[in-house]
Amino acid sequence: MRMIVVSALCALAVVANAHAAIKEEPVTYTDGTTTMKGFVVYDDATTAKRPGIVMVHEWWGITPHVHTEAKKFAEQGYTAFIADMYGDAKTADNPKDAGTLASSVMKAPPTMESRFKAAQQQLAKHATVNPQRIGAVGYCFGGAVVLNMARTGDNLAAVAGFHASLGLNTPAPTAGAVKAKVLILNGADDPFVKREQYDALKKDFDAAKANYRIIEYPGAVHAFTNPEATAMGQKFNLPLKYDAKVDQEAKTEAAKFFAANLKQ
């Protein structure tokens, strides 16, 4: 009898575990009259409220890479929201179209801000999220978006940019205006990010007394976290390259950063 009971309990545990998994759900929302199509990603093994992270894609749009990254954050105990910055989940498969899409956002700061905040609001009201503990992460183009949002004084606890573009399209923050802790994880040999852009960012953040840290990885170029980057770089003759070692090092730093500033 005891063996039968134990076996039954084991079977129930297997069934329960089969239903506990990383969930990815499409979310249709709006920014003004524009329809946005993002995704919320979380671990349904627990019903506890947890910190949330707004994720902003590369200039290509929402690609498999950002879905993979969102699942990793969900595994670490966050609810991730993949923001749609282009509307209708538009994507590009070539640099010309990607540049056009990215420019349509970066050349219109109010559009950038409202689209980010629309995603942030969707994340904050999700049943799994503690709305007081929201952070953001961006990749390439997305890195510029989240850094600019930090500059605006948006109510974010922590912001990280991977191989972040440093196009600053928001006014220099005033002293004390930057609420978020900021981490920038870039390739030291990334030709897309100019030294004068670092200098301008540091000057502004220092004047604002912001809490920020910049790590540059020797030998790494643009898009080093994206396994698809090397092939895209070769296809379009662009300095894009995946770097598994740097990817792991940067992800370790980001994990410590978010744990310290979102979970505590």
Coordinates of C-alpha atoms in Angstrom, one line a residue:
M1 CA 0.0 0.0 0.0
R2 CA 2.8 2.4 0.9
M3 CA 4.5 1.8 -2.5
I4 CA 1.2 2.5 -4.3
V5 CA 0.7 5.8 -2.3
V6 CA 4.3 6.9 -3.0
S7 CA 3.9 6.1 -6.7
A8 CA 0.7 8.0 -6.9
L9 CA 2.3 11.1 -5.2
C10 CA 5.2 10.9 -7.7
A11 CA 2.8 10.7 -10.6
L12 CA 1.0 13.8 -9.3
A13 CA 4.3 15.6 -9.0
V14 CA 5.2 14.8 -12.5
V15 CA 1.8 16.1 -13.7
A16 CA 2.3 19.3 -11.7
N17 CA 5.8 19.8 -13.1
A18 CA 4.6 19.2 -16.6
H19 CA 2.3 22.2 -16.2
A20 CA 4.9 24.5 -14.6
A21 CA 6.9 26.0 -17.3
I22 CA 8.2 29.2 -18.9
K23 CA 5.1 30.8 -20.5
E24 CA 5.3 33.2 -23.4
E25 CA 2.0 35.0 -24.2
P26 CA 1.4 37.5 -27.1
V27 CA 0.0 40.8 -25.9
T28 CA -1.7 43.3 -28.3
Y29 CA -1.8 46.8 -26.9
T30 CA -1.8 50.3 -28.2
D31 CA 0.2 53.5 -28.2
G32 CA -2.2 56.2 -29.3
T33 CA -3.6 54.9 -32.5
T34 CA -0.8 52.5 -33.2
T35 CA -1.3 48.8 -32.5
M36 CA 1.6 47.2 -30.7
K37 CA 2.3 43.5 -30.5
G38 CA 4.6 42.4 -27.7
F39 CA 5.0 39.3 -25.5
V40 CA 5.0 38.6 -21.8
V41 CA 7.3 35.8 -20.6
Y42 CA 7.3 34.4 -17.1
D43 CA 7.7 31.2 -15.1
D44 CA 4.3 29.9 -13.9
A45 CA 5.8 27.6 -11.3
T46 CA 5.1 30.3 -8.8
T47 CA 2.3 32.7 -8.2
A48 CA 4.4 35.1 -6.2
K49 CA 4.8 38.7 -7.4
R50 CA 8.2 39.3 -9.0
P51 CA 10.2 42.1 -10.5
G52 CA 9.5 42.9 -14.2
I53 CA 11.9 43.8 -17.0
V54 CA 11.0 45.7 -20.1
M55 CA 13.0 44.3 -23.0
V56 CA 13.8 46.4 -26.1
H57 CA 14.9 44.6 -29.3
E58 CA 17.7 45.3 -31.7
W59 CA 17.1 47.4 -34.9
W60 CA 15.9 44.3 -36.7
G61 CA 12.7 44.2 -34.5
I62 CA 11.5 41.3 -32.4
T63 CA 13.6 38.4 -33.5
P64 CA 14.3 34.9 -32.1
H65 CA 17.2 36.4 -30.2
V66 CA 15.0 38.6 -27.9
H67 CA 12.6 35.8 -27.3
T68 CA 15.5 33.6 -26.1
E69 CA 16.8 36.4 -23.9
A70 CA 13.3 36.9 -22.4
K71 CA 13.1 33.2 -21.4
K72 CA 16.5 33.5 -19.7
F73 CA 15.2 36.4 -17.6
A74 CA 12.1 34.4 -16.8
E75 CA 14.2 31.5 -15.6
Q76 CA 16.0 34.0 -13.3
G77 CA 12.8 34.9 -11.6
Y78 CA 11.6 37.9 -13.6
T79 CA 8.6 38.6 -15.7
A80 CA 9.9 39.9 -19.0
F81 CA 7.9 42.0 -21.5
I82 CA 9.2 42.2 -25.0
A83 CA 8.3 45.6 -26.2
D84 CA 7.2 46.3 -29.7
M85 CA 8.9 49.6 -30.7
Y86 CA 7.9 49.6 -34.3
G87 CA 4.2 48.8 -34.2
D88 CA 2.4 45.7 -35.6
A89 CA 5.7 43.8 -34.7
K90 CA 7.4 45.0 -37.8
T91 CA 10.8 43.4 -38.5
A92 CA 13.5 44.0 -41.1
D93 CA 15.8 41.5 -42.8
N94 CA 18.3 44.0 -44.2
P95 CA 20.2 47.0 -42.8
K96 CA 18.4 49.6 -45.0
D97 CA 14.9 48.6 -43.7
A98 CA 16.2 48.2 -40.1
G99 CA 17.8 51.6 -40.2
T100 CA 14.6 53.1 -41.5
L101 CA 12.5 51.5 -38.7
A102 CA 15.0 52.5 -36.0
S103 CA 15.3 56.1 -37.3
S104 CA 11.5 56.4 -37.2
V105 CA 11.7 56.0 -33.5
M106 CA 15.0 57.6 -32.6
K107 CA 14.4 60.8 -34.6
A108 CA 11.1 61.3 -32.7
P109 CA 11.9 61.2 -29.0
P110 CA 8.2 61.6 -28.0
T111 CA 7.4 58.5 -30.0
M112 CA 10.2 56.5 -28.4
E113 CA 9.1 57.5 -24.9
S114 CA 5.4 56.8 -25.4
R115 CA 6.0 53.4 -27.0
F116 CA 8.4 52.4 -24.2
K117 CA 5.9 53.6 -21.6
A118 CA 3.0 51.7 -23.3
A119 CA 5.0 48.5 -22.9
Q120 CA 6.1 49.4 -19.3
Q121 CA 2.4 49.9 -18.4
Q122 CA 1.5 46.5 -19.8
L123 CA 4.2 44.9 -17.8
A124 CA 3.3 46.7 -14.6
K125 CA -0.3 45.5 -14.6
H126 CA 0.5 41.9 -15.3
A127 CA -0.7 39.6 -12.5
T128 CA 2.8 38.2 -11.8
V129 CA 4.6 41.6 -11.4
N130 CA 5.4 43.8 -8.5
P131 CA 4.9 47.2 -10.2
Q132 CA 7.3 48.8 -7.8
R133 CA 10.2 46.7 -9.1
I134 CA 10.5 47.4 -12.8
G135 CA 13.7 47.5 -14.8
A136 CA 14.7 47.5 -18.5
V137 CA 17.2 46.0 -20.8
G138 CA 18.0 46.8 -24.4
Y139 CA 20.2 45.4 -27.2
C140 CA 21.9 47.7 -29.8
F141 CA 19.1 50.0 -30.8
G142 CA 17.2 48.9 -27.7
G143 CA 20.1 49.8 -25.6
A144 CA 19.9 53.4 -26.8
V145 CA 16.1 53.4 -26.0
V146 CA 16.5 52.2 -22.4
L147 CA 19.4 54.5 -21.7
N148 CA 17.4 57.4 -23.0
M149 CA 14.5 56.4 -20.8
A150 CA 16.8 56.4 -17.8
R151 CA 17.9 59.9 -18.8
T152 CA 14.3 61.1 -18.8
G153 CA 13.9 60.1 -15.2
D154 CA 11.5 57.3 -16.0
N155 CA 10.5 55.3 -12.9
L156 CA 12.8 52.3 -13.5
A157 CA 14.9 50.7 -10.8
A158 CA 17.6 49.3 -13.0
V159 CA 18.6 49.7 -16.7
A160 CA 21.1 47.6 -18.7
G161 CA 22.3 47.9 -22.3
F162 CA 24.0 45.2 -24.2
H163 CA 26.2 46.4 -27.1
A164 CA 24.1 49.6 -26.7
S165 CA 24.1 52.3 -29.3
L166 CA 24.7 55.6 -27.6
G167 CA 22.6 57.9 -29.6
L168 CA 21.3 60.3 -27.0
N169 CA 18.1 61.9 -28.2
T170 CA 16.8 63.2 -24.9
P171 CA 17.8 66.3 -23.0
A172 CA 20.7 66.1 -20.6
P173 CA 19.3 65.0 -17.2
T174 CA 19.3 67.4 -14.3
A175 CA 21.0 66.6 -11.0
G176 CA 19.2 63.7 -9.3
A177 CA 16.8 63.1 -12.2
V178 CA 18.1 59.7 -13.1
K179 CA 16.3 57.3 -10.8
A180 CA 17.6 54.0 -12.4
K181 CA 20.9 52.4 -11.7
V182 CA 22.6 52.0 -15.1
L183 CA 24.9 49.3 -16.5
I184 CA 26.3 49.5 -20.0
L185 CA 28.0 46.3 -21.4
N186 CA 29.7 47.1 -24.7
G187 CA 32.3 45.7 -27.0
A188 CA 35.5 47.8 -26.8
D189 CA 36.1 47.3 -30.5
D190 CA 32.5 48.2 -31.6
P191 CA 32.9 50.7 -34.5
F192 CA 29.3 51.7 -34.2
V193 CA 29.9 53.4 -30.9
K194 CA 32.2 56.4 -31.0
R195 CA 34.5 57.5 -28.2
E196 CA 32.9 61.0 -28.2
Q197 CA 29.5 59.3 -27.5
Y198 CA 30.9 57.7 -24.4
D199 CA 32.4 61.1 -23.4
A200 CA 29.0 62.8 -23.8
L201 CA 27.2 60.1 -21.9
K202 CA 29.7 60.2 -19.0
K203 CA 29.6 64.0 -18.9
D204 CA 25.8 64.0 -18.7
F205 CA 25.5 61.2 -16.1
D206 CA 28.3 62.7 -14.0
A207 CA 26.6 66.1 -13.9
A208 CA 23.3 64.4 -13.0
K209 CA 25.0 62.4 -10.3
A210 CA 23.7 59.2 -11.8
N211 CA 24.7 55.8 -10.6
Y212 CA 26.1 54.1 -13.6
R213 CA 28.8 51.7 -14.7
I214 CA 30.3 51.0 -18.1
I215 CA 32.1 47.8 -19.0
E216 CA 33.9 47.5 -22.3
Y217 CA 35.0 44.0 -23.4
P218 CA 38.3 43.9 -25.4
G219 CA 37.9 42.3 -28.8
A220 CA 34.1 42.3 -28.8
V221 CA 32.2 44.2 -31.5
H222 CA 28.6 44.9 -32.1
A223 CA 25.8 42.4 -31.3
F224 CA 28.1 40.0 -29.4
T225 CA 25.1 38.5 -27.5
N226 CA 23.3 37.4 -30.6
P227 CA 24.2 34.0 -32.1
E228 CA 22.7 35.2 -35.4
A229 CA 25.0 38.2 -35.6
T230 CA 28.0 36.6 -37.3
A231 CA 26.0 35.3 -40.3
M232 CA 24.2 38.7 -40.6
G233 CA 27.6 40.5 -40.5
Q234 CA 29.0 38.3 -43.2
K235 CA 25.9 38.6 -45.3
F236 CA 25.8 42.4 -45.2
N237 CA 29.5 43.2 -44.7
L238 CA 28.9 44.7 -41.3
P239 CA 31.0 44.5 -38.1
L240 CA 28.6 42.2 -36.3
K241 CA 29.9 39.1 -34.5
Y242 CA 28.7 36.7 -31.8
D243 CA 31.2 36.2 -29.0
A244 CA 30.2 33.3 -26.7
K245 CA 32.8 34.1 -24.0
V246 CA 32.0 37.8 -23.8
D247 CA 28.3 37.0 -24.0
Q248 CA 28.6 34.8 -20.9
E249 CA 30.7 37.4 -19.0
A250 CA 28.3 40.2 -19.8
K251 CA 25.2 38.1 -18.9
T252 CA 26.9 37.2 -15.5
E253 CA 27.4 40.9 -14.8
A254 CA 23.8 41.7 -15.8
A255 CA 22.4 38.9 -13.6
K256 CA 24.3 40.3 -10.6
F257 CA 23.2 43.8 -11.4
F258 CA 19.5 43.0 -11.7
A259 CA 19.5 40.8 -8.7
A260 CA 21.0 43.5 -6.6
N261 CA 18.8 46.3 -7.8
L262 CA 15.4 44.6 -8.5
K263 CA 15.2 41.7 -6.1
Q264 CA 16.4 43.4 -2.9

